[in-house]
Amino acid sequence: MRNDEVLVKVEGVSKKFCKSLKRSLWYGAGDISRSVLGLKNPEKLRKDEFWAVKDVSFEVRRGECLGLIGHNGAGKSTLLKMLNGLIRPDEGRIEMKGKVGALIELGAGFNPVLTGRENVYNNGAVLGFSKAEIDRKFDEIVAFAEMEEFIDTPVQNYSSGMKVRLGFAVASQMEPDVLIIDEVLAVGDLGFKIKCFNEIYRLIENAAVILVSHSMPQVAQVCRTGLVLKQGKINFGPGKVSNAIINYFGIFENNGLNIEGNRRGEIRNFKFGNNDTSVELDISKNQNQPEIILENCQNVFFETSVIIEPSVENFSLIISITDIDQKVVAQVTPPERMFTNLTKMMVVEAKVNSLMLNTGNYSISVHIYNKSNAVDRGEILIGIRNILKFTVKKQKFVGAAPILYESRWKEC
Amino acid sequence: MKTTIYSPQNNYVLSTLVREIFLGFKEGRELAYRLFIRDLRAGYKRSFLGIFWLFIPPFFTAGIWIFLNDQQVVSIQGAPMDYAAFTLCGTILWSFFAEALNKPIQRYQSAMGMMSKLNFPRESLVLAAVYDQLFSLILKLIVLVPILWILGYPPNLNWLIGFLGIFGLLIAGISIGLMLSPIGLLYGDIGKALPMILPFVMYLSPVIYPLRDGGKLAILQGINPVTPFLEMARSSLGGYEFTLWQPLLIWTGVLVGLLLFSLLVVKIAMPMIVERSGS
């Protein structure tokens, strides 16, 4: 087997969907009759129809993993259904080579009143295994699912986690040339999730993989190439997965600032940067997130201009840094100090010697609160999420963790 | 390595379709058997009377007619065999046909969730429907044979011809059911109408009364595909003469054609149905 053969070839694929159920059924009846009679179906959009997928092309080679990303309703699942042969494209052509496996629904064919044992055979048969194959792999499946004790109990008495575990254990026995994965990736509790991941890595080593997920760390971890769909069309790619993820987050941007809190304070201005470069946002004038690229994270400053209502005596603030997944990765906050409210515009500056952040995209949120005591964070007077975003560019590629400690190394 | 190509719905090549259907049956055998066993085990596990539900309906219908005939409320003359045996054969054979007709839609409907998520040979569902019917036939015979014996119709080699008739009923039911499936899966109307129409058609067919020589019923008998197969089966069970050779041949031809055609229609239609009614 050549290692770089193209196993999935998608050329200009489009699919129509209908917004109204009544019309959809009627069009369906018409399409079926026309197809049976060998007549052409209308190519143009009919009333209430729209392109769920439009003009999508890509290729996936053996050993390659393509991450398919996009917001809800972007057409990802529709595209997967076409790749899997469940529905036909309205335009274009799909070529799949070899055995196609899908990790889309775990435990298909399970019947709740039957035992786990019987259902392993049912599920296996739906996935295309012969009885002899399941006989051979049965012990392995049960051991993987850690279900030895309950394998002869009806599946309706299983917890939902146990059901998907058994389903995953059967599905992971596939040895596909093309693997389609939709969201399910890892199921169960933490321990089982790790097992799932190891199993998935084993499966994708030798297959062409198409993965749909909303979890960007997962996509970044598993895929090398990415494709971003937006309203059925390709918004980016196929290209490097890191660029695809940046593009995906770009879709959500410029929605205005996200302001929260009881509004007893007001953030007027926010400034961020280092000695070389900085960016400033005047909230009253601009509601869009400005952007800055930092090539060095030394001597960084955050400057917040605030006005607080006279009824508030003192206040403190938290500046948090989130990654592209909106996960908080770092926080800058005054250790004990409270600021006394001077009831006029105050400028508060925080200086950080080194941000220690890895290459990537981040955004900053600011929250101002009145601290009632040392434990309680108090009320949020005003907070702005994603007030601005910045990109850290380090010279070399330095792994996937968000924090990069500065360290001195020597041979001992 | 196997290459699969998916292209728009109207680019079908007949020979490819036929090959795919053939392969679907071949690859789907094991799945069909699993589905059959699964639903058999599960279906009666949660009912007290279990598989007796398969016998109860025809006995009920036959019982009513035997009673009405006995009481002279309706009087059905000229049955070529004992009337009780005659109606029992008739209703059991009819219910076998009616079940076969309903089976494909039921099978597709219950597998719709799976069909919209996974790609497995769809033909396995047709095969599972056939398995369901063969099993149901065995159960029906277990009841029918001893009763016929008691009523004076012991098993004999002639019954083998009867099985051909039963086979014809199976093909008739499955192919009409398949033909109705695409529309029946899109629209619920077919599913709602069938339980209403089928008993009506039963009374228009020579199930509880013998073949007619003249009148409107005779015309209906002529255009009813069930008539020749049912009569063939019943006449050999009851040892009376079978007279419908010509319609039998014609309907056999028609049904074989219909079966092949309906398999093609379902093959073409299924992706469109999954697209519009699958979750």
XYZ file of C-alpha atoms in Angstrom:
691
model
C 0.000 0.000 0.000
C 1.421 3.351 -0.972
C 1.357 5.653 1.934
C 0.119 8.770 0.239
C -2.704 7.547 -1.975
C -5.786 9.714 -2.123
C -8.609 7.781 -0.459
C -11.235 10.495 -0.317
C -11.833 12.777 -3.258
C -14.611 15.335 -3.071
C -15.231 17.454 -6.134
C -17.616 20.402 -6.181
C -20.170 18.742 -3.956
C -23.435 20.551 -3.187
C -26.587 19.575 -1.358
C -29.981 21.264 -1.170
C -32.204 21.200 1.866
C -35.711 22.441 2.303
C -36.787 24.620 5.207
C -40.433 23.569 5.173
C -41.242 19.960 6.055
C -44.400 19.825 3.928
C -42.565 21.053 0.850
C -39.582 18.865 1.628
C -41.756 15.746 1.567
C -43.500 16.873 -1.574
C -40.197 17.572 -3.348
C -38.973 14.213 -2.101
C -41.935 12.399 -3.604
C -41.331 14.276 -6.862
C -37.596 13.567 -6.870
C -38.187 9.872 -6.252
C -40.746 9.628 -9.070
C -38.501 11.486 -11.482
C -35.432 9.432 -10.574
C -37.349 6.184 -11.030
C -38.594 7.325 -14.425
C -35.078 8.410 -15.336
C -35.970 12.097 -15.610
C -33.692 14.887 -14.462
C -34.375 16.555 -11.152
C -34.480 20.357 -11.157
C -31.034 21.830 -10.617
C -32.171 25.226 -9.419
C -33.372 25.912 -5.920
C -37.102 25.475 -5.499
C -39.192 27.505 -3.105
C -37.954 27.249 0.526
C -34.800 25.435 -0.510
C -31.263 26.502 0.286
C -27.784 25.129 -0.213
C -26.834 23.232 2.936
C -23.511 22.421 1.299
C -22.269 24.307 -1.720
C -19.352 23.564 -3.966
C -17.077 21.800 -1.513
C -13.916 20.115 -2.765
C -11.054 18.449 -0.948
C -8.894 15.365 -0.844
C -7.714 13.229 2.028
C -4.789 10.854 1.760
C -4.011 7.781 3.790
C -2.490 8.757 7.114
C -3.901 12.245 6.852
C -6.548 13.684 9.155
C -8.795 16.483 8.005
C -10.591 18.518 10.646
C -13.978 19.723 9.463
C -14.960 22.741 11.511
C -17.715 25.315 11.422
C -20.524 26.691 13.534
C -23.784 24.794 14.062
C -25.654 24.314 10.824
C -22.632 25.039 8.657
C -23.177 21.783 6.755
C -20.604 19.544 8.420
C -22.913 16.665 9.260
C -24.602 16.871 5.875
C -21.207 16.576 4.240
C -20.361 13.578 6.416
C -23.647 11.911 5.480
C -22.772 12.304 1.827
C -19.270 10.926 2.383
C -20.788 7.963 4.154
C -23.233 7.361 1.296
C -26.347 7.901 3.385
C -27.595 10.692 1.148
C -26.590 11.633 -2.365
C -25.080 14.938 -3.435
C -27.172 17.153 -5.697
C -24.083 18.281 -7.555
C -20.519 17.096 -7.784
C -18.891 13.784 -7.150
C -17.449 11.863 -4.218
C -14.962 9.064 -4.584
C -14.181 6.856 -1.599
C -11.564 4.138 -1.782
C -11.473 1.124 0.460
C -13.469 0.243 3.520
C -15.282 3.162 5.076
C -15.881 3.204 8.809
C -17.902 5.723 10.758
C -17.655 6.628 14.420
C -20.896 8.555 14.270
C -23.430 6.744 16.340
C -22.221 4.435 19.038
C -24.350 1.433 19.870
C -26.508 1.451 16.732
C -28.785 -1.558 16.657
C -28.849 -1.981 20.427
C -32.115 -3.282 21.730
C -32.773 -2.262 25.331
C -34.366 -5.496 26.546
C -31.560 -7.686 25.242
C -28.354 -8.346 27.115
C -25.061 -6.622 26.468
C -23.750 -9.849 24.970
C -26.536 -10.074 22.381
C -26.234 -6.401 21.601
C -22.517 -6.652 20.899
C -23.491 -9.024 18.092
C -26.324 -6.756 16.932
C -24.137 -3.674 16.865
C -21.329 -5.599 15.227
C -23.625 -6.862 12.471
C -24.799 -3.316 11.709
C -21.168 -2.218 11.473
C -20.496 -5.034 9.021
C -18.736 -7.607 11.172
C -19.489 -11.273 10.651
C -20.486 -13.447 13.578
C -17.161 -15.261 13.405
C -15.279 -11.966 13.654
C -17.244 -10.914 16.720
C -16.796 -14.357 18.273
C -13.071 -13.856 17.892
C -13.036 -10.320 19.209
C -15.719 -10.678 21.837
C -13.475 -10.993 24.886
C -11.361 -8.098 23.711
C -14.464 -5.932 23.254
C -15.825 -6.725 26.691
C -12.445 -6.196 28.311
C -11.999 -2.858 26.553
C -15.430 -1.698 27.684
C -14.696 -3.007 31.194
C -18.103 -4.663 31.193
C -17.244 -8.232 32.223
C -19.581 -8.118 35.169
C -22.664 -6.782 33.416
C -22.379 -8.267 29.946
C -25.387 -10.532 30.557
C -27.579 -7.742 31.938
C -30.188 -6.105 29.683
C -28.836 -2.929 28.145
C -31.791 -0.936 29.476
C -30.267 -1.282 32.935
C -26.962 0.205 31.791
C -26.040 3.793 32.514
C -25.681 5.954 29.430
C -21.915 5.915 29.944
C -21.849 2.123 29.985
C -23.866 1.971 26.776
C -21.512 4.237 24.836
C -18.519 2.428 26.259
C -19.785 -0.856 24.907
C -20.652 0.851 21.620
C -17.217 2.377 21.338
C -15.551 -0.926 22.154
C -17.370 -2.600 19.248
C -16.834 0.278 16.819
C -13.135 0.502 17.573
C -12.704 -3.018 16.229
C -13.089 -1.637 12.710
C -10.064 -1.482 10.494
C -11.196 1.102 7.965
C -9.297 2.735 5.134
C -11.448 5.827 5.508
C -12.669 6.829 8.935
C -15.405 9.356 9.541
C -15.649 10.704 13.085
C -18.422 13.010 14.247
C -17.995 14.551 17.683
C -18.244 11.327 19.653
C -14.479 10.896 19.745
C -14.064 10.137 23.379
C -16.816 9.004 25.688
C -17.268 7.992 29.274
C -15.358 9.098 32.297
C -11.825 10.463 32.254
C -10.122 7.097 32.452
C -12.121 5.693 29.562
C -11.613 8.864 27.522
C -7.875 8.327 27.568
C -8.414 4.759 26.367
C -10.672 6.057 23.591
C -8.057 8.521 22.447
C -5.365 5.886 22.315
C -7.706 3.697 20.282
C -8.541 6.541 17.913
C -4.863 7.357 17.393
C -4.304 3.735 16.511
C -7.187 3.780 14.019
C -6.177 6.978 12.271
C -2.581 5.994 11.793
C -3.421 3.901 8.781
C -6.546 5.578 7.476
C -7.704 8.743 5.809
C -9.656 10.484 8.541
C -12.310 13.170 8.472
C -13.104 14.547 11.886
C -15.927 16.867 12.860
C -15.624 18.509 16.235
C -16.375 21.736 18.016
C -13.490 21.266 20.371
C -10.541 23.090 18.865
C -7.875 21.582 21.123
C -9.110 18.179 19.973
C -8.967 19.207 16.331
C -5.545 20.772 16.770
C -4.299 17.658 18.487
C -5.579 15.104 15.998
C -5.608 16.861 12.612
C -2.936 18.300 10.422
C -5.231 19.919 7.886
C -8.420 21.824 8.494
C -11.422 22.910 6.470
C -13.772 25.603 7.703
C -17.375 25.590 6.499
C -19.613 28.603 6.767
C -23.205 28.408 5.580
C -22.357 25.400 3.484
C -19.439 26.989 1.681
C -15.738 26.622 2.271
C -14.622 29.608 4.332
C -11.056 28.407 4.589
C -8.949 25.571 3.371
C -8.147 22.882 3.139
C -5.014 24.206 4.787
C -2.930 24.059 7.912
C -5.120 23.218 10.878
C -3.779 26.126 12.950
C -4.840 28.579 10.265
C -8.198 26.859 9.961
C -8.812 27.295 13.674
C -7.888 30.970 13.508
C -10.266 31.375 10.598
C -13.026 29.560 12.495
C -12.744 31.899 15.449
C -12.759 34.801 13.033
C -16.332 33.828 12.079
C -17.573 34.700 15.539
C -15.795 38.013 15.806
C -16.955 41.598 15.730
C -20.121 40.925 17.566
C -19.528 44.040 19.656
C -18.227 44.043 23.183
C -19.695 41.746 25.756
C -20.370 43.923 28.793
C -21.572 42.532 32.093
C -21.891 43.542 35.763
C -24.251 45.879 37.592
C -22.873 48.926 35.720
C -21.968 50.871 38.812
C -18.670 51.503 37.143
C -17.552 52.287 33.671
C -14.458 51.305 31.735
C -13.507 54.182 29.501
C -10.300 53.090 27.967
C -8.083 50.032 27.807
C -4.487 49.889 26.687
C -2.246 46.874 26.281
C 1.223 46.300 24.923
C 4.948 46.102 25.565
C 7.851 48.497 25.118
C 7.797 48.155 21.350
C 4.149 48.199 20.494
C 0.770 48.762 22.094
C -2.893 49.029 21.259
C -5.592 51.161 22.801
C -9.357 50.851 22.814
C -11.560 53.836 23.495
C -14.795 52.159 24.529
C -17.038 55.127 23.865
C -15.824 55.405 20.273
C -15.141 51.876 19.162
C -17.039 48.727 19.926
C -14.797 46.394 17.993
C -12.032 44.249 19.344
C -8.670 45.653 18.318
C -5.842 43.264 17.645
C -2.130 43.286 18.334
C 0.728 40.965 17.543
C 3.422 40.585 20.191
C 6.763 39.161 19.249
C 8.070 39.408 22.739
C 6.092 39.100 25.908
C 8.578 40.897 28.159
C 7.526 43.960 30.166
C 3.913 43.920 29.212
C 1.483 46.473 30.612
C -2.283 46.638 30.971
C -3.778 50.070 31.499
C -7.425 50.479 32.467
C -9.196 53.837 32.757
C -12.277 53.676 34.962
C -14.912 55.801 36.603
C -16.737 54.282 39.571
C -19.960 55.493 41.185
C -19.432 57.473 44.433
C -21.441 54.896 46.441
C -18.622 52.380 45.955
C -15.785 52.957 48.413
C -13.069 50.839 46.960
C -12.582 48.366 44.154
C -10.219 45.869 42.667
C -9.860 44.302 39.267
C -9.046 41.066 37.461
C -7.536 40.949 34.038
C -7.865 37.500 32.576
C -6.296 36.061 29.467
C -8.250 33.405 27.599
C -7.133 31.184 24.756
C -9.036 30.731 21.508
C -11.254 28.201 23.264
C -12.334 30.794 25.825
C -10.492 28.830 28.455
C -8.830 31.107 31.002
C -5.107 30.452 30.874
C -3.721 33.294 32.969
C -4.831 36.027 35.285
C -3.359 39.340 36.365
C -4.732 40.701 39.584
C -3.476 42.945 42.382
C -2.514 40.651 45.291
C -4.174 42.446 48.176
C -4.386 45.979 47.200
C -7.711 47.690 46.836
C -8.049 50.950 45.041
C -9.876 53.717 46.802
C -12.572 55.232 44.679
C -11.607 58.827 43.930
C -14.980 59.331 42.154
C -13.209 60.641 39.091
C -11.507 59.039 36.126
C -8.759 56.786 37.448
C -6.030 55.067 35.463
C -4.840 51.741 36.863
C -1.811 50.099 35.389
C -0.521 46.546 35.841
C 2.957 45.579 34.725
C 4.071 42.036 34.053
C 7.689 41.101 33.505
C 7.009 38.154 31.277
C 3.692 36.768 30.032
C 5.195 33.313 29.454
C 2.563 32.579 26.840
C 3.129 30.207 23.994
C 2.555 31.035 20.334
C -1.151 31.423 19.746
C -4.155 33.678 19.876
C -5.452 35.064 23.106
C -7.950 37.572 24.252
C -8.218 39.767 27.328
C -11.179 40.260 29.644
C -11.366 42.905 32.377
C -13.600 42.725 35.426
C -13.895 45.382 38.114
C -15.491 44.472 41.395
C -15.966 45.791 44.892
C -14.356 43.418 47.265
C -16.330 43.024 50.449
C -13.791 40.809 52.189
C -10.725 38.780 51.462
C -12.567 35.601 50.480
C -15.564 36.917 48.644
C -14.901 38.364 45.255
C -17.797 40.773 45.689
C -20.062 42.204 43.074
C -18.953 42.795 39.540
C -19.338 46.505 38.881
C -18.421 46.234 35.278
C -16.780 43.607 33.161
C -15.903 43.423 29.522
C -15.153 40.084 27.966
C -12.772 39.836 25.033
C -11.996 43.520 25.174
C -9.080 43.008 22.822
C -7.172 40.154 21.376
C -3.534 39.540 20.777
C -1.367 37.043 19.021
C 1.888 35.827 20.464
C 4.508 34.921 17.924
C 7.510 33.061 19.196
C 10.420 32.338 16.919
C 10.050 28.571 16.875
C 7.192 26.169 17.132
C 7.039 25.264 20.756
C 4.352 22.635 21.361
C 0.697 22.932 22.284
C 0.624 24.063 25.933
C -0.521 27.652 26.544
C 2.161 28.447 29.136
C 5.818 28.314 28.347
C 8.041 28.637 31.386
C 11.317 30.340 31.016
C 13.896 27.902 32.136
C 17.607 27.351 32.372
C 18.935 23.979 31.365
C 22.175 22.184 31.989
C 23.623 18.742 31.801
C 24.068 17.138 35.196
C -9.282 -1.705 -3.415
C -13.010 -1.113 -3.653
C -13.896 2.299 -4.993
C -17.293 3.781 -4.268
C -18.563 6.764 -6.182
C -21.440 8.924 -5.041
C -22.938 11.205 -7.641
C -26.229 13.068 -7.994
C -29.468 11.197 -7.744
C -30.300 11.188 -11.416
C -27.063 9.642 -12.666
C -28.055 6.027 -12.234
C -26.827 3.188 -14.375
C -29.167 0.208 -14.292
C -26.449 -2.439 -14.354
C -24.642 -0.802 -11.415
C -27.865 -0.660 -9.447
C -28.640 -4.310 -10.096
C -25.129 -5.260 -9.034
C -25.411 -3.171 -5.877
C -28.732 -4.767 -4.970
C -27.279 -8.217 -5.530
C -24.236 -7.390 -3.398
C -26.488 -5.833 -0.780
C -28.365 -9.103 -0.389
C -25.147 -11.048 -0.309
C -23.411 -8.839 2.247
C -26.570 -8.235 4.235
C -27.423 -11.871 4.946
C -25.809 -11.996 8.313
C -27.152 -8.618 9.402
C -30.645 -9.633 8.275
C -30.457 -12.741 10.390
C -29.230 -10.755 13.405
C -32.009 -8.220 13.034
C -34.556 -11.004 12.740
C -33.269 -12.775 15.857
C -32.949 -9.492 17.743
C -36.501 -8.411 17.122
C -37.879 -11.882 17.682
C -36.217 -12.154 21.073
C -36.978 -8.598 22.061
C -40.470 -8.446 20.636
C -41.985 -11.145 22.776
C -39.783 -10.785 25.814
C -42.002 -8.109 27.226
C -45.367 -9.640 26.511
C -47.059 -12.219 28.686
C -48.667 -14.175 25.872
C -45.446 -13.990 23.852
C -45.520 -15.566 20.409
C -49.185 -16.513 20.827
C -49.920 -13.065 19.488
C -48.981 -14.390 16.082
C -51.846 -16.960 16.145
C -54.556 -15.050 17.873
C -55.790 -12.704 15.090
C -56.540 -15.301 12.381
C -58.319 -17.515 14.913
C -60.404 -14.604 15.922
C -61.507 -13.770 12.399
C -62.080 -17.385 11.505
C -63.988 -17.963 14.748
C -66.350 -15.085 14.072
C -67.151 -16.349 10.598
C -67.624 -19.938 11.682
C -69.992 -18.725 14.372
C -71.953 -16.459 12.054
C -72.206 -19.203 9.478
C -73.373 -21.690 12.112
C -76.053 -19.320 13.355
C -77.226 -18.765 9.790
C -76.760 -15.001 10.197
C -74.799 -15.075 7.022
C -74.922 -18.184 5.038
C -72.021 -19.067 2.866
C -72.802 -21.905 0.525
C -70.731 -24.073 -1.684
C -67.488 -24.169 0.227
C -65.484 -26.957 -1.406
C -64.366 -28.241 1.995
C -65.556 -28.198 5.579
C -66.487 -24.589 6.245
C -64.479 -24.286 9.475
C -61.371 -25.663 7.810
C -62.068 -23.527 4.757
C -62.257 -20.208 6.614
C -59.410 -21.084 8.928
C -57.162 -21.785 5.930
C -58.428 -18.662 4.216
C -57.902 -16.279 7.101
C -54.527 -17.701 8.074
C -53.280 -17.488 4.514
C -54.683 -13.997 4.154
C -53.097 -12.810 7.382
C -49.798 -14.217 6.130
C -50.145 -12.094 2.996
C -51.237 -8.993 4.918
C -48.324 -9.288 7.347
C -45.921 -9.672 4.447
C -47.338 -6.521 2.902
C -46.841 -4.508 6.072
C -43.398 -5.887 6.878
C -41.153 -3.864 4.541
C -42.495 -0.501 5.747
C -42.265 -1.632 9.373
C -38.720 -2.827 8.892
C -37.646 0.395 7.197
C -39.400 2.564 9.748
C -37.802 0.904 12.729
C -34.382 1.119 11.104
C -34.744 4.750 9.990
C -32.613 6.077 12.849
C -29.869 3.643 11.976
C -30.172 4.354 8.269
C -29.680 8.071 8.814
C -26.455 7.470 10.728
C -24.798 4.392 9.316
C -24.238 2.816 5.980
C -25.185 -0.833 6.000
C -26.671 -2.906 3.171
C -30.292 -1.751 3.057
C -31.281 -5.012 1.381
C -30.719 -6.733 4.705
C -33.972 -5.143 5.862
C -35.890 -6.769 3.004
C -34.266 -10.051 3.839
C -35.127 -9.598 7.504
C -38.753 -9.021 6.470
C -38.667 -12.321 4.558
C -37.175 -14.107 7.578
C -39.898 -12.627 9.764
C -42.504 -14.044 7.416
C -40.940 -17.471 7.127
C -40.920 -17.692 10.896
C -44.495 -16.521 11.109
C -45.405 -19.165 8.510
C -43.912 -21.930 10.627
C -45.968 -20.795 13.618
C -49.105 -20.630 11.539
C -48.546 -24.123 10.202
C -47.999 -25.466 13.696
C -51.553 -24.380 14.436
C -53.136 -25.085 11.101
C -51.815 -28.571 10.393
C -53.201 -30.356 13.497
C -56.566 -28.628 13.167
C -56.851 -29.624 9.521
C -55.937 -33.149 10.502
C -58.646 -33.242 13.150
C -61.159 -31.903 10.642
C -60.296 -34.707 8.274
C -57.555 -33.304 6.083
C -54.397 -35.259 6.924
C -51.084 -34.011 5.517
C -50.167 -35.434 2.120
C -47.697 -34.840 -0.684
C -50.178 -32.580 -2.454
C -49.484 -29.991 0.213
C -46.111 -29.331 -1.360
C -47.958 -27.601 -4.197
C -49.707 -25.622 -1.499
C -46.342 -24.274 -0.397
C -45.803 -22.844 -3.864
C -49.013 -20.903 -3.373
C -47.862 -19.708 0.030
C -44.576 -18.649 -1.507
C -46.570 -16.697 -4.075
C -48.451 -14.946 -1.266
C -45.120 -14.033 0.324
C -43.751 -12.567 -2.908
C -47.015 -10.706 -3.514
C -47.018 -9.215 -0.017
C -43.354 -8.259 0.038
C -43.313 -6.702 -3.411
C -46.501 -4.689 -2.924
C -45.174 -3.636 0.477
C -41.841 -2.611 -1.029
C -43.592 -0.666 -3.755
C -45.560 1.269 -1.138
C -42.521 1.867 1.073
C -41.014 5.010 -0.507
C -44.246 6.976 -0.273
C -45.239 5.223 2.932
C -42.005 6.313 4.583
C -42.316 9.924 3.474
C -45.994 10.295 4.257
C -47.745 8.656 7.194
C -50.923 8.300 5.156
C -50.065 4.864 3.791
C -49.429 3.546 7.281
C -52.758 4.946 8.435
C -54.716 3.692 5.456
C -53.401 0.117 5.297
C -55.063 -1.238 8.462
C -58.326 0.179 7.142
C -58.037 -0.979 3.552
C -56.607 -4.465 4.088
C -59.607 -5.976 5.953
C -61.859 -4.429 3.340
C -59.842 -6.059 0.566
C -60.021 -9.314 2.500
C -63.790 -9.337 2.309
C -63.567 -8.637 -1.404
C -61.278 -11.637 -1.833
C -62.360 -15.268 -1.640
C -61.050 -15.747 1.877
C -64.126 -16.574 3.902
C -66.290 -17.518 0.944
C -65.523 -19.707 -2.072
C -64.702 -18.459 -5.572
C -67.554 -16.776 -7.387
C -68.639 -17.625 -10.903
C -70.362 -14.404 -11.790
C -71.232 -10.957 -10.521
C -69.077 -8.062 -9.394
C -67.106 -10.141 -6.907
C -65.966 -12.423 -9.699
C -64.564 -9.416 -11.576
C -62.723 -8.254 -8.468
C -61.426 -11.781 -7.984
C -59.947 -11.613 -11.448
C -57.934 -8.476 -10.772
C -56.835 -9.585 -7.327
C -53.282 -10.955 -7.240
C -53.973 -12.760 -3.986
C -56.800 -14.920 -5.342
C -54.870 -17.485 -7.413
C -52.127 -18.029 -4.831
C -54.527 -18.286 -1.939
C -56.744 -20.688 -3.852
C -53.760 -22.742 -4.939
C -52.590 -23.115 -1.352
C -56.035 -23.822 0.026
C -57.112 -26.239 -2.662
C -54.107 -28.434 -2.121
C -54.566 -28.303 1.653
C -58.236 -29.136 1.330
C -57.857 -31.583 -1.546
C -60.235 -29.874 -3.958
C -59.601 -28.940 -7.540
C -57.650 -25.825 -8.430
C -59.031 -24.032 -11.457
C -57.093 -20.764 -11.703
C -53.998 -21.909 -13.616
C -54.156 -19.109 -16.132
C -54.434 -16.216 -13.676
C -51.773 -17.937 -11.584
C -49.282 -17.834 -14.455
C -50.108 -14.253 -15.358
C -49.859 -13.031 -11.765
C -46.629 -14.921 -11.175
C -45.068 -13.063 -14.086
C -46.442 -9.735 -12.939
C -45.279 -10.232 -9.359
C -41.759 -11.287 -10.268
C -41.534 -8.148 -12.406
C -42.996 -6.063 -9.596
C -40.549 -7.507 -7.083
C -37.524 -6.626 -9.217
C -38.909 -3.207 -10.037
C -39.758 -2.438 -6.407
C -36.249 -3.402 -5.306
C -34.875 -0.911 -7.826
C -37.306 1.801 -6.725
C -36.415 1.333 -3.081
C -32.712 1.387 -3.907
C -33.065 4.676 -5.740
C -35.454 6.208 -3.251
C -33.776 5.304 0.033
C -31.115 8.070 0.103
C -33.845 10.607 -0.673
C -36.045 9.241 2.099
C -33.191 9.253 4.602
C -32.457 12.840 3.594
C -36.011 13.972 4.216
C -37.279 11.845 7.050
C -34.174 10.576 8.813
C -33.095 12.395 11.926
